[in-house]
Coordinates of C-alpha atoms in Angstrom, one line a residue:
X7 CA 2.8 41.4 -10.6
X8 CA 3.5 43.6 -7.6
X9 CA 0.7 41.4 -5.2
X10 CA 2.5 38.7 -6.0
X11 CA 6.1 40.3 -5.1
X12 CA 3.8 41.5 -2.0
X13 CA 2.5 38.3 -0.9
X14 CA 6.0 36.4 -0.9
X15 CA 7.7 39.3 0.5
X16 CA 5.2 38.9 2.9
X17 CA 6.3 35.3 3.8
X18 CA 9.7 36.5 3.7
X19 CA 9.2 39.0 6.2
X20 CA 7.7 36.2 8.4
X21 CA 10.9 34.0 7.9
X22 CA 12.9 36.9 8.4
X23 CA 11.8 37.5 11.5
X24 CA 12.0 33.7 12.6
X25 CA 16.5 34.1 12.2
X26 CA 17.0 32.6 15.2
X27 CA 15.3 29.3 14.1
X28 CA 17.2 29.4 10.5
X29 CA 20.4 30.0 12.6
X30 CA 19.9 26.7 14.5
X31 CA 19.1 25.3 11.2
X32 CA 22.4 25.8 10.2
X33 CA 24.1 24.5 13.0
X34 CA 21.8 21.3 12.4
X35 CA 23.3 20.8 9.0
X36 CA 27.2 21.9 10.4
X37 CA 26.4 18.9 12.7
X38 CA 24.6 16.6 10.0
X39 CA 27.7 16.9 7.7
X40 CA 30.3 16.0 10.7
X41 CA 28.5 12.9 11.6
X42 CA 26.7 11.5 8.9
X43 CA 28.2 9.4 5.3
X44 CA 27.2 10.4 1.9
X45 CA 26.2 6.9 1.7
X46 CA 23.9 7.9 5.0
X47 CA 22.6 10.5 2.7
X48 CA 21.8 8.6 0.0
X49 CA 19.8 6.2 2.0
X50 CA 18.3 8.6 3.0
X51 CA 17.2 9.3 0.1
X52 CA 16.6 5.9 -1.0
X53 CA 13.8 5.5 1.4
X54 CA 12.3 8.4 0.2
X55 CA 12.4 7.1 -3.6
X56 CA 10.8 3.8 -2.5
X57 CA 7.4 5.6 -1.1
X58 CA 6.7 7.9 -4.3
X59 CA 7.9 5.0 -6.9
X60 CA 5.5 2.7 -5.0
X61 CA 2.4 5.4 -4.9
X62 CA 2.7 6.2 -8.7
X63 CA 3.4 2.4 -9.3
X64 CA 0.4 1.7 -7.6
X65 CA -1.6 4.5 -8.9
X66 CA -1.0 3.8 -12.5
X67 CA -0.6 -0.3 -12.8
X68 CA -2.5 -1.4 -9.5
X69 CA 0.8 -3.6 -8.5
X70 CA 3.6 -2.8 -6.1
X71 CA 7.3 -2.4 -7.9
X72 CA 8.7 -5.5 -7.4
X73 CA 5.6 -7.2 -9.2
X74 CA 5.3 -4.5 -11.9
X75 CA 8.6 -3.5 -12.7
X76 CA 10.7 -5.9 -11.2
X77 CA 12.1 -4.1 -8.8
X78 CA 13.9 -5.5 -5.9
X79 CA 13.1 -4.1 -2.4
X80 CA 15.6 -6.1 -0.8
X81 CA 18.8 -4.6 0.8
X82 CA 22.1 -4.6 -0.5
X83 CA 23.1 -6.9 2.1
X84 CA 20.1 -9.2 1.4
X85 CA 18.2 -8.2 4.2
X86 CA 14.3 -8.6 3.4
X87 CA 12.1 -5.5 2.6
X88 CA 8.8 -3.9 4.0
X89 CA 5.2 -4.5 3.0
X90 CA 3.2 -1.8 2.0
X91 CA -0.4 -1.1 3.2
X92 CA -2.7 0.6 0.5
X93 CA -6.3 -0.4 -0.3
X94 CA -7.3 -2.9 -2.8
X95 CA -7.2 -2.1 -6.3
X96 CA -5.4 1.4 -6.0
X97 CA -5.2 1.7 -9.9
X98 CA -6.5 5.3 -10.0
X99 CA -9.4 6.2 -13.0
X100 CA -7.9 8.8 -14.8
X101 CA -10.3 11.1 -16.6
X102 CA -7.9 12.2 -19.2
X103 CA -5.0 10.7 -21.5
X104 CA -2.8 13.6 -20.3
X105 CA -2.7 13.6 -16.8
X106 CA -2.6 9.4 -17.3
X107 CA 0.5 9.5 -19.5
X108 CA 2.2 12.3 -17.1
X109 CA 1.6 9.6 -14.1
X110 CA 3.1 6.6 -15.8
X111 CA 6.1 9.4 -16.3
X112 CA 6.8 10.1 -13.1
X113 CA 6.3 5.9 -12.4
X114 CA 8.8 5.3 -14.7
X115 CA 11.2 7.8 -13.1
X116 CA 10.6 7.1 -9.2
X117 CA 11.4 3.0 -9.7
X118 CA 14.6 4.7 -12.1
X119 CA 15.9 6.6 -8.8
X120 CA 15.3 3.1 -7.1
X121 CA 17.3 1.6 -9.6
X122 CA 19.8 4.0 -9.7
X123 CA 20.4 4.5 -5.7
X124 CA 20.4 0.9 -5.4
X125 CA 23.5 0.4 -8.1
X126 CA 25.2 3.4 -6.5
X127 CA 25.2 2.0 -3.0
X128 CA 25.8 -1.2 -4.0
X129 CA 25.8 -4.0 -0.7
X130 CA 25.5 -0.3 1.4
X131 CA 22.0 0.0 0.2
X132 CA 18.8 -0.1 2.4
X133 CA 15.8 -2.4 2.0
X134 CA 12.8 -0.6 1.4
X135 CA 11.3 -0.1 5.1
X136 CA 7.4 -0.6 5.4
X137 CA 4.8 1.9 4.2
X138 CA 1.5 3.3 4.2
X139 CA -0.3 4.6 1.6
X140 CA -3.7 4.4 3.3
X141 CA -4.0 5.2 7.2
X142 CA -1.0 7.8 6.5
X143 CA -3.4 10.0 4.3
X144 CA -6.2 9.7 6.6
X145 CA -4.3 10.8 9.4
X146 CA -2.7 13.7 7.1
X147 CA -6.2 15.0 5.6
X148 CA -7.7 15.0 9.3
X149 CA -4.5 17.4 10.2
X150 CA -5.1 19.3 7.4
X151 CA -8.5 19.6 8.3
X152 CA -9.5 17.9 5.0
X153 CA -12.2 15.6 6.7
X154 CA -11.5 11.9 8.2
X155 CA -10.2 10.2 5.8
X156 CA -8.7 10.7 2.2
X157 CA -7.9 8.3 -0.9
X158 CA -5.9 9.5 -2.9
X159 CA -6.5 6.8 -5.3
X160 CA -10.2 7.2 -6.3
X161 CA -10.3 9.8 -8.3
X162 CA -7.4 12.0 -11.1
X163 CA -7.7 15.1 -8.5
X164 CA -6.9 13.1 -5.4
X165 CA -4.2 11.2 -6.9
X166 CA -3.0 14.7 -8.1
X167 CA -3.2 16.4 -4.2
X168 CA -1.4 12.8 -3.0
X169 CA 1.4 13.5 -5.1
X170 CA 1.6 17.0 -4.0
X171 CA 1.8 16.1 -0.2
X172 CA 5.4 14.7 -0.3
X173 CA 6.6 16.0 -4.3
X174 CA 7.4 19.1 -2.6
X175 CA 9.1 17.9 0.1
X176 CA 11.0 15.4 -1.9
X177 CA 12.1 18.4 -3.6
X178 CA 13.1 20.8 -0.2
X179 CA 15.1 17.5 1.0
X180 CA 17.4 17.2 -1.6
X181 CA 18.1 21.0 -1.4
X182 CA 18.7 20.6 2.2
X183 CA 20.8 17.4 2.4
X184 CA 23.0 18.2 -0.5
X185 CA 25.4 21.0 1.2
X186 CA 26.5 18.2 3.7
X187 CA 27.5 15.8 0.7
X188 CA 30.7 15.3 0.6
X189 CA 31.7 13.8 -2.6
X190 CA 31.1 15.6 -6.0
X191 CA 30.1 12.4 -7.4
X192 CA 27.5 11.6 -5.1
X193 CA 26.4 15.5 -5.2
X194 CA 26.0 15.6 -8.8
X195 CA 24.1 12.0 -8.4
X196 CA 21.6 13.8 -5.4
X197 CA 21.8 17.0 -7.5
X198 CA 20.5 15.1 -10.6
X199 CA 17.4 13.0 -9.1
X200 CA 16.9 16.7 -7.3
X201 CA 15.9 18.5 -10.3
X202 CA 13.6 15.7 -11.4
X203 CA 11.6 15.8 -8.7
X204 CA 11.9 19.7 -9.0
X205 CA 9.9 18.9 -12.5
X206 CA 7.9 16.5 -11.0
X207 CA 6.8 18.5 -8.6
X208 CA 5.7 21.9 -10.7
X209 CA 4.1 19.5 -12.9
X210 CA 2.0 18.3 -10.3
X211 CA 1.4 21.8 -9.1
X212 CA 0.3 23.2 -12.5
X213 CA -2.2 20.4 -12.7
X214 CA -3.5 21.2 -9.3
X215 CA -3.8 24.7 -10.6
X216 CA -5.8 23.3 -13.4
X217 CA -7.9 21.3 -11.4
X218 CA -9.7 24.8 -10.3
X219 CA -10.7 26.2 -7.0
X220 CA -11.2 23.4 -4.7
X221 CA -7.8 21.5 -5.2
X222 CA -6.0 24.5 -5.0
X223 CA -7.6 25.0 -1.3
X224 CA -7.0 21.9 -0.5
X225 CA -3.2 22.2 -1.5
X226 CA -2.9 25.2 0.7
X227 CA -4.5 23.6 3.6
X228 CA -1.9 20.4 3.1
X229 CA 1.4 23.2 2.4
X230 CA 0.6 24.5 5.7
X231 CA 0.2 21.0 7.5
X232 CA 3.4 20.5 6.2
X233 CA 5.0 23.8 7.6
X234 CA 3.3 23.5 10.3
X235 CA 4.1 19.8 11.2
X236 CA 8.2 20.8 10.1
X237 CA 8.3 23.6 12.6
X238 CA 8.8 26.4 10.4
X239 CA 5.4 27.6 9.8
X240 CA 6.8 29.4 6.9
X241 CA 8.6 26.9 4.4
X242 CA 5.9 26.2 2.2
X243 CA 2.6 27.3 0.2
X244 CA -0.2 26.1 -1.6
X245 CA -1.0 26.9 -5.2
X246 CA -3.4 29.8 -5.3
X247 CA -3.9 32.5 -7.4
X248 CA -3.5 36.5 -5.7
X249 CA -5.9 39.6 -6.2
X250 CA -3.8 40.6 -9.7
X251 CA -4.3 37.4 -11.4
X252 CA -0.7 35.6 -10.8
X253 CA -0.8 32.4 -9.7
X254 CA 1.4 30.7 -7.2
X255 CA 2.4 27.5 -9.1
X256 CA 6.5 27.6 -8.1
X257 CA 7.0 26.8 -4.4
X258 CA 9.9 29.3 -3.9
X259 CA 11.1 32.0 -1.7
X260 CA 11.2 35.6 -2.4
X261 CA 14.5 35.0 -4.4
X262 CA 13.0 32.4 -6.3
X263 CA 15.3 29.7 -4.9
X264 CA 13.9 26.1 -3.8
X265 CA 13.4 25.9 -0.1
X266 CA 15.2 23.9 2.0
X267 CA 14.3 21.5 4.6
X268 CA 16.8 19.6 7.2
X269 CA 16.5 15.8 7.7
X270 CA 14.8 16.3 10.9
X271 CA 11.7 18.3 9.1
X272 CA 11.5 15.8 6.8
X273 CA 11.0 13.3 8.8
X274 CA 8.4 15.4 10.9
X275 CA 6.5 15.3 7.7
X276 CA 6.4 11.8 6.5
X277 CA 6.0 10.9 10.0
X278 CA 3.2 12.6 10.4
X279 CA 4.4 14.5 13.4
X280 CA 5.7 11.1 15.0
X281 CA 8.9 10.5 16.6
X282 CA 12.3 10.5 15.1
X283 CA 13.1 7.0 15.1
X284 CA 9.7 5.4 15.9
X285 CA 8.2 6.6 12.4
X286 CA 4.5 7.3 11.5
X287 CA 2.6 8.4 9.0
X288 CA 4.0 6.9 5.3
X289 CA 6.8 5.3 7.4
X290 CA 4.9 3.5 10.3
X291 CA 8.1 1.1 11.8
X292 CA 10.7 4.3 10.6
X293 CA 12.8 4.6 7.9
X294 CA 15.6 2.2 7.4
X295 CA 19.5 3.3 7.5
X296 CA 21.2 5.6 9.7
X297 CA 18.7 8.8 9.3
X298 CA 15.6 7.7 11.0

């Protein structure tokens, strides 16, 4: 127990010593909240929800949302939605009933925040901007030094360390973007879809942790991509297991609170280090909406 509070005081420390950066962070959101809508935020949001409902979709049917749920990707306006690149057949094997029955879960759930987001925004909503679920990993796992090229459909463990690549920062968006909502009612709808993905996340983590030694490496190796690529260096970690035996299955700071992440580091992320507003990565033309 005390390695553990050692190693993420540790990190702490580390982010401590990096307040200069956390102090322009918070002039970033002061900024973000002046200038951006809730509705902004939400479709933000939106686009977000449209990448992981497509990957576990795909993952556990084989078909895109529209064809296997029904799902619109169409704007509220009308306006026609992306494409999405991913290799053929992309239903994954699973090798057990559990892990199999936990995907369809979180399906189910990622097309519901579609849903959801879409009713809430009404005509505001976004169409779902185009996305890749093939060259993006293979650009991520050469980053992450995970070889050239990665699929995270063709096997149960790399469909497990796909989802980890953008559960947690699904997770550290929400927690950044909600202090510049505006409107309870739109907070509590962020806050809600928030702590899903907050489950969705550990759940994926714990299975990682399962998976034994070599998944949790690669998970580290991908948590600090993903630091590394937001700017921080210091806002995320892998799941691993220290000297005294703990493991490090919650992604949270030495006070045990969710990290946060701006809109800016997010998009570094999905990008894949690309341009704001010229996309990359998961999002190769951008996202669509006001955040981009």
């Amino acid at each position: 127990m005390q390695a553990l509070e050692e190693k993420r005081a540790s990190r702490r420390k580390a982010m401590l010593l990096g307040g200069a950066a956390l102090a322009g962070m918070a002039l970033t959101r002061s900024a973000f909240a002046q200038t951006i809508t809730d509705a902004d935020i939400l479709n933000f949001a939106l686009n977000l929800e449209f990448l992981e409902a497509q990957y576990y979709t795909l993952a556990t049917t084989g078909t895109t949302i529209d064809v296997a749920a029904g799902i619109s990707t169409k704007g509220g306006d009308g306006s026609a939605g992306g494409s999405v690149t991913v290799k053929a057949n992309p239903k994954v094997n699973f090798t057990d009933t559990f892990t199999q029955d936990f995907a369809m879960e979180v399906a189910m759930d990622e097309q519901n925040h579609v849903k959801f987001l879409q009713t809430n925004l009404s005509t505001s909503a976004v169409a779902m901007p185009n996305i890749d679920l093939m060259n993006s990993f293979n650009a991520l796992a050469q980053a992450a030094g995970l070889g050239s090229s990665f699929d995270p459909f063709a096997s149960q463990t790399n469909f497990l360390l796909g989802a980890f690549i953008f559960e947690d920062v699904g997770v550290t968006a929400y927690q950044g973007a909600a202090p510049a909502i505006s409107s309870k009612t739109y907070l509590d709808k962020a806050v809600g879809i928030h702590n899903v993905e907050a489950y969705h996340a550990a759940s994926i983590r714990t299975r990682i942790f399962q998976a034994g030694t070599s998944a949790m490496q690669a998970s580290q190796m991908i948590a600090m991509t993903r630091a590394k690529l937001d700017g921080s260096n210091n806002d995320d970690m892998g799941v691993s297991v220290d000297s005294s035996g703990a493991a490090t299955i919650v992604d949270a700071d030495a006070t045990a609170r969710t990290y946060a992440r701006t809109t800016s580091q997010v998009l570094s992320i999905v990008y894949g280090g690309g341009a704001a507003g010229k996309g990359g990565a998961f999002f190769p033309n951008a996202l669509n909406g006001t955040i981009k």
